Amino acid sequence: MRQLIAYLVCIAVAAIVTLAFTPREGASVGETALNTDRMQINGLLNLGKRQVAVGERGTILISDDRGHAWRQASVEPRRQISLTAITALSAGQLIAVGQDGLILRSSDEGSSWHEVRYEPEAGEPLLGVWAAGGDQVFVFGSYGKFYQSDDAGQSWQVLALEVDRSHLNAMDGGSDGRRMLVGEQGLVLRSADNGQHWQQLPTFYNGSLFGVVRLSSQRWVTYGMRGHVFVTDDFGEQWQAIKVGNTQPLYGHVLLPDNGGVLIVGAGSSMVRLDGQGHLLGTSRQPGLGTLTSAVVVEGDQVLVAGERGVYQGSGNSVAVLGKGEQRHETR
């Protein structure tokens, strides 16, 4: 049963579908232009001039024109297993994670990747990755798996957390040492000393939490199943539910520029926008995009969203527009 739950959680976080994707052989990365509208994308990263996406069957895509055209990155070895998340460190160093404990590393802004960890015998997914600054980075996932690297992902050490083998889905933090980690069954952990010690907070929600985002040292937002969104103004001592009027699961987010708050995306093409204080600005849907897993802001206020149907860049996808279409306040 636990193995089944792990599999379902991975599907929920990434909304994986069985759409065909076969890498082209005999063509270099620069020669291969790809249509992404039939690819499941689970993680999206903006590096300024470059965007990087990861997803089904080991797919890693890069774009150097703000998401208009994509090409396939070089991955060695290329495994046909889903990648679930990606993050950036410094000096072009990136880390991506996926099923079977897979960890990939790039030192050239995503153009080429090599494998640094792989555990196929366990068959358990890594679900998230978070860069703490400098060369420190964490990856985490099913059954409480939690690894730390202090050399930009070249080597990893296992960290033990008292979470009763719960799945860990997302992490965020700041330079002041305050961090939060969320997971299944309403699990929320916090640390005030750069992760040396973790405290499990009292459960305020029994469903899975798929994301957490820091708005300030005191103000944090977490979200997950059935459209539930919660905000705290005291570093997790108390949480308030935000009535977004959405029962679709929420899977990913992007912090908006100039303290513009956060945009949260999820199933049913749903979008929830909060301001910098964690107050609801509105909800909307982008018809025809299916499940959304991630979003980034490029070129000022242009938003790229990604998920079940690849990466989407529409003419109306701006910070000024998204999240202000169908403001509703009813909830369950």
Coordinates of C-alpha atoms in Angstrom, one line a residue, residues 2-326:
R2 CA 2.8 2.5 0.9
Q3 CA 4.4 1.7 -2.5
L4 CA 1.2 2.5 -4.2
I5 CA 0.8 5.7 -2.3
A6 CA 4.3 6.8 -3.3
Y7 CA 3.5 6.2 -6.9
L8 CA 0.2 8.1 -6.6
V9 CA 1.9 11.0 -4.9
C10 CA 4.4 11.3 -7.6
I11 CA 1.6 11.4 -10.1
A12 CA -0.2 14.0 -8.1
V13 CA 2.7 16.3 -7.7
A14 CA 3.8 16.0 -11.4
A15 CA 0.3 15.1 -12.9
I16 CA 2.1 12.6 -15.2
V17 CA 0.3 11.4 -18.3
T18 CA 1.3 8.8 -20.8
L19 CA 1.8 10.9 -23.8
A20 CA 4.4 9.7 -26.2
F21 CA 7.8 11.3 -26.4
T22 CA 10.7 9.8 -28.3
P23 CA 14.1 11.6 -28.4
R24 CA 15.4 12.2 -32.0
E25 CA 18.5 10.3 -32.8
G26 CA 21.4 11.5 -34.9
A27 CA 20.8 15.2 -34.3
S28 CA 22.7 17.5 -32.1
V29 CA 21.1 19.6 -29.4
G30 CA 21.3 22.7 -31.5
E31 CA 19.7 21.0 -34.5
T32 CA 16.7 19.7 -32.7
A33 CA 13.7 22.0 -32.3
L34 CA 10.9 20.5 -30.3
N35 CA 7.1 21.0 -30.1
T36 CA 6.3 20.9 -26.4
D37 CA 2.5 20.8 -26.5
R38 CA 2.4 17.0 -26.0
M39 CA 5.0 16.7 -23.3
Q40 CA 4.3 16.4 -19.6
I41 CA 6.4 19.1 -17.9
N42 CA 6.9 18.8 -14.1
G43 CA 9.4 21.6 -13.3
L44 CA 10.2 24.9 -14.9
L45 CA 13.2 27.2 -14.2
N46 CA 14.0 30.7 -15.3
L47 CA 17.7 31.7 -15.6
G48 CA 17.2 35.1 -17.1
K49 CA 18.2 34.6 -20.7
R50 CA 17.5 30.9 -20.6
Q51 CA 14.6 28.8 -19.4
V52 CA 14.9 25.1 -18.5
A53 CA 12.1 22.5 -18.2
V54 CA 12.1 18.9 -16.9
G55 CA 9.4 16.2 -17.2
E56 CA 8.3 12.8 -18.5
R57 CA 10.7 10.1 -19.7
G58 CA 13.8 12.0 -18.6
T59 CA 13.0 15.0 -20.7
I60 CA 15.1 18.2 -20.2
L61 CA 14.4 21.1 -22.5
I62 CA 16.1 24.5 -22.9
S63 CA 15.0 27.7 -24.5
D64 CA 17.0 30.8 -25.2
D65 CA 14.1 33.0 -26.5
R66 CA 11.8 33.2 -23.4
G67 CA 10.0 30.0 -24.1
H68 CA 9.1 30.4 -27.8
A69 CA 11.3 27.5 -29.1
W70 CA 12.7 24.6 -27.2
R71 CA 15.5 22.1 -27.8
Q72 CA 16.6 19.0 -26.0
A73 CA 19.5 19.0 -23.6
S74 CA 22.2 16.4 -23.6
V75 CA 21.8 13.9 -20.7
E76 CA 24.3 11.1 -19.9
P77 CA 23.0 8.5 -19.4
R78 CA 19.4 9.3 -20.5
R79 CA 16.9 7.2 -18.6
Q80 CA 13.3 6.9 -19.5
I81 CA 12.0 7.9 -16.1
S82 CA 10.2 11.1 -15.0
L83 CA 12.0 14.1 -13.7
T84 CA 10.0 15.9 -11.0
A85 CA 11.8 19.1 -10.1
I86 CA 14.7 21.4 -10.9
T87 CA 16.6 24.3 -9.1
A88 CA 19.6 26.6 -9.7
L89 CA 22.6 27.2 -7.6
S90 CA 25.3 29.6 -8.9
A91 CA 27.6 29.9 -11.8
G92 CA 25.4 27.9 -14.1
Q93 CA 25.1 24.9 -11.8
L94 CA 21.7 23.2 -11.8
I95 CA 20.2 20.1 -10.0
A96 CA 17.3 18.1 -11.3
V97 CA 15.6 15.1 -9.5
G98 CA 13.2 12.3 -10.4
Q99 CA 11.9 8.8 -9.9
D100 CA 14.1 6.0 -8.6
G101 CA 16.2 8.4 -6.5
L102 CA 17.6 10.0 -9.6
I103 CA 19.8 13.2 -9.2
L104 CA 21.2 14.9 -12.3
R105 CA 23.7 17.8 -12.3
S106 CA 24.6 20.5 -14.9
S107 CA 27.4 23.0 -14.8
D108 CA 26.6 24.8 -18.0
E109 CA 23.1 26.3 -17.4
G110 CA 21.4 23.1 -18.4
S111 CA 23.0 22.4 -21.8
S112 CA 24.4 19.1 -20.6
W113 CA 23.7 16.9 -17.6
H114 CA 25.3 13.9 -15.9
E115 CA 24.0 11.5 -13.3
V116 CA 25.3 11.7 -9.7
R117 CA 22.9 9.4 -7.9
Y118 CA 20.5 6.7 -9.0
E119 CA 18.7 4.0 -6.8
P120 CA 16.5 1.9 -9.1
E121 CA 16.3 -1.0 -6.6
A122 CA 14.3 1.2 -4.2
G123 CA 11.9 2.4 -6.9
E124 CA 11.0 5.5 -4.9
P125 CA 10.8 9.0 -6.3
L126 CA 12.5 12.2 -5.3
L127 CA 9.8 14.9 -5.4
G128 CA 11.7 18.2 -4.7
V129 CA 14.9 20.1 -4.7
W130 CA 15.9 23.4 -3.0
A131 CA 19.0 25.5 -3.1
A132 CA 20.0 27.0 0.2
G133 CA 22.6 29.4 -1.2
G134 CA 26.2 29.0 -2.2
D135 CA 27.0 25.3 -2.8
Q136 CA 24.4 23.9 -0.4
V137 CA 21.4 22.1 -1.9
F138 CA 18.8 19.7 -0.5
V139 CA 16.7 17.0 -2.3
F140 CA 13.7 15.1 -0.7
G141 CA 10.8 12.9 -1.5
S142 CA 9.0 9.6 -0.7
Y143 CA 9.2 8.0 2.7
G144 CA 11.0 10.9 4.3
K145 CA 14.0 10.8 2.0
F146 CA 16.2 13.9 2.7
Y147 CA 19.7 14.5 1.3
Q148 CA 22.1 17.4 1.6
S149 CA 25.0 18.4 -0.6
D150 CA 27.6 21.0 0.4
D151 CA 29.6 20.9 -2.9
A152 CA 26.9 21.9 -5.4
G153 CA 25.5 18.5 -5.8
Q154 CA 28.6 16.5 -6.5
S155 CA 28.2 14.3 -3.4
W156 CA 25.3 13.7 -1.0
Q157 CA 24.7 12.8 2.6
V158 CA 21.6 11.3 4.0
L159 CA 19.8 13.4 6.7
A160 CA 17.4 11.8 9.2
L161 CA 14.1 13.5 9.9
E162 CA 11.5 12.4 12.4
V163 CA 8.6 12.3 10.0
D164 CA 7.5 8.6 10.2
R165 CA 8.4 8.0 6.6
S166 CA 6.0 10.6 5.3
H167 CA 6.5 11.9 1.8
L168 CA 8.2 15.3 1.6
N169 CA 7.0 17.5 -1.2
A170 CA 8.4 21.1 -1.0
M171 CA 10.8 23.3 0.8
D172 CA 11.6 27.0 1.0
G173 CA 13.7 29.4 3.2
G174 CA 15.8 32.5 3.4
S175 CA 19.3 33.7 4.3
D176 CA 18.2 34.3 7.9
G177 CA 18.2 30.5 8.5
R178 CA 14.4 30.1 8.6
R179 CA 13.1 27.2 6.5
M180 CA 9.9 25.2 6.1
L181 CA 9.4 21.7 4.7
V182 CA 5.9 20.4 3.8
G183 CA 4.5 17.0 2.8
E184 CA 1.7 14.5 3.0
Q185 CA -1.1 14.5 5.7
G186 CA -0.6 18.1 6.5
L187 CA 3.1 17.7 7.5
V188 CA 4.9 21.0 8.2
L189 CA 8.4 21.2 9.6
R190 CA 10.2 24.4 10.4
S191 CA 13.8 25.3 11.2
A192 CA 15.3 28.6 12.5
D193 CA 18.9 27.5 12.3
N194 CA 19.6 26.6 8.7
G195 CA 18.1 23.1 9.1
Q196 CA 20.3 21.9 12.0
H197 CA 17.2 21.3 14.0
W198 CA 13.6 20.8 12.8
Q199 CA 10.3 21.2 14.6
Q200 CA 7.2 19.5 13.4
L201 CA 4.2 21.9 13.7
P202 CA 0.8 20.8 15.0
T203 CA -1.4 19.6 12.1
F204 CA -3.9 22.1 10.8
Y205 CA -4.9 20.2 7.7
N206 CA -5.1 16.5 7.0
G207 CA -4.5 16.5 3.3
S208 CA -1.2 16.6 1.4
L209 CA 0.6 19.9 1.0
F210 CA 2.5 20.2 -2.3
G211 CA 4.1 23.6 -2.0
V212 CA 5.4 26.2 0.4
V213 CA 6.6 29.8 -0.3
R214 CA 8.2 32.4 1.9
L215 CA 6.9 35.9 1.5
S216 CA 8.9 37.3 4.5
S217 CA 10.6 36.0 7.6
Q218 CA 7.2 35.7 9.4
R219 CA 4.8 35.3 6.5
W220 CA 4.6 32.0 4.6
V221 CA 2.1 30.3 2.3
T222 CA 1.4 26.6 1.8
Y223 CA -1.0 24.9 -0.5
G224 CA -2.1 21.5 -1.7
M225 CA -5.0 19.1 -2.2
R226 CA -8.5 20.3 -3.1
G227 CA -7.4 23.9 -3.6
H228 CA -6.5 24.5 0.0
V229 CA -4.2 27.5 0.7
F230 CA -3.0 28.6 4.1
V231 CA -1.0 31.6 5.3
T232 CA 0.8 32.3 8.5
D233 CA 2.0 35.7 9.8
D234 CA 4.1 34.3 12.7
F235 CA 6.4 31.7 11.1
G236 CA 3.9 28.9 11.5
E237 CA 2.5 29.4 15.0
Q238 CA -1.0 30.0 13.5
W239 CA -2.3 29.3 10.1
Q240 CA -5.4 30.8 8.4
A241 CA -7.2 29.2 5.4
I242 CA -7.6 31.5 2.4
K243 CA -11.0 31.1 0.7
V244 CA -10.0 30.7 -2.9
G245 CA -13.2 28.9 -4.1
N246 CA -11.2 26.2 -5.8
T247 CA -11.3 22.5 -5.1
Q248 CA -8.7 21.5 -7.7
P249 CA -5.2 20.4 -6.3
L250 CA -2.5 23.1 -6.5
Y251 CA 1.0 22.0 -7.5
G252 CA 3.4 24.8 -8.1
H253 CA 4.0 28.6 -7.8
V254 CA 6.1 31.5 -8.8
L255 CA 7.1 34.6 -6.8
L256 CA 6.1 37.7 -8.7
P257 CA 8.6 40.6 -9.2
D258 CA 8.7 43.8 -7.2
N259 CA 7.1 42.2 -4.1
G260 CA 4.1 41.4 -6.3
G261 CA 3.1 38.3 -4.3
V262 CA 2.7 34.8 -5.6
L263 CA 0.9 33.0 -8.4
I264 CA -0.1 29.4 -7.6
V265 CA -1.1 26.9 -10.4
G266 CA -2.7 23.5 -10.4
A267 CA -5.2 21.1 -11.9
G268 CA -8.0 22.2 -14.2
S269 CA -5.7 25.1 -15.5
S270 CA -6.4 26.8 -12.2
M271 CA -4.5 29.9 -11.0
V272 CA -4.6 31.6 -7.6
R273 CA -2.9 35.0 -7.1
L274 CA -2.0 36.4 -3.7
D275 CA -0.4 39.7 -2.9
G276 CA 2.8 40.2 -0.9
Q277 CA 0.8 40.1 2.3
G278 CA -0.8 36.8 1.5
H279 CA -4.2 38.2 0.7
L280 CA -6.3 36.8 -2.2
L281 CA -6.3 39.0 -5.3
G282 CA -8.2 36.5 -7.4
T283 CA -8.5 33.2 -9.2
S284 CA -8.8 32.3 -12.8
R285 CA -8.5 29.5 -15.3
Q286 CA -6.7 29.3 -18.6
P287 CA -8.9 27.1 -20.8
G288 CA -7.4 24.0 -22.5
L289 CA -4.1 23.8 -20.5
G290 CA -5.0 20.8 -18.3
T291 CA -3.1 20.3 -15.2
L292 CA -0.4 23.0 -14.5
T293 CA 2.6 22.1 -12.3
S294 CA 4.9 25.1 -12.5
A295 CA 5.3 28.7 -13.6
V296 CA 8.1 31.3 -14.1
V297 CA 8.2 35.0 -14.9
V298 CA 10.3 36.1 -17.8
E299 CA 10.9 39.5 -19.5
G300 CA 9.4 41.8 -16.9
D301 CA 5.9 40.5 -16.3
Q302 CA 5.5 37.7 -18.9
V303 CA 4.4 34.4 -17.3
L304 CA 5.2 31.0 -18.6
V305 CA 3.2 28.1 -17.2
A306 CA 3.9 24.4 -17.7
G307 CA 2.3 21.0 -17.0
E308 CA 0.3 18.3 -18.7
R309 CA 0.4 19.9 -22.1
G310 CA 3.9 21.3 -22.2
V311 CA 5.0 24.9 -21.8
Y312 CA 2.5 27.6 -22.6
Q313 CA 3.2 31.3 -23.4
G314 CA 0.1 33.2 -24.3
S315 CA -0.3 36.8 -25.3
G316 CA -2.4 37.4 -22.2
N317 CA -0.1 35.6 -19.8
S318 CA 1.1 38.7 -17.9
V319 CA 1.3 39.3 -14.2
A320 CA -1.3 42.1 -14.6
V321 CA -3.9 39.7 -16.0
L322 CA -3.4 36.3 -14.4
G323 CA -5.2 35.5 -11.2
K324 CA -7.8 38.4 -11.7
G325 CA -10.4 36.7 -13.8
E326 CA -12.8 34.8 -11.6

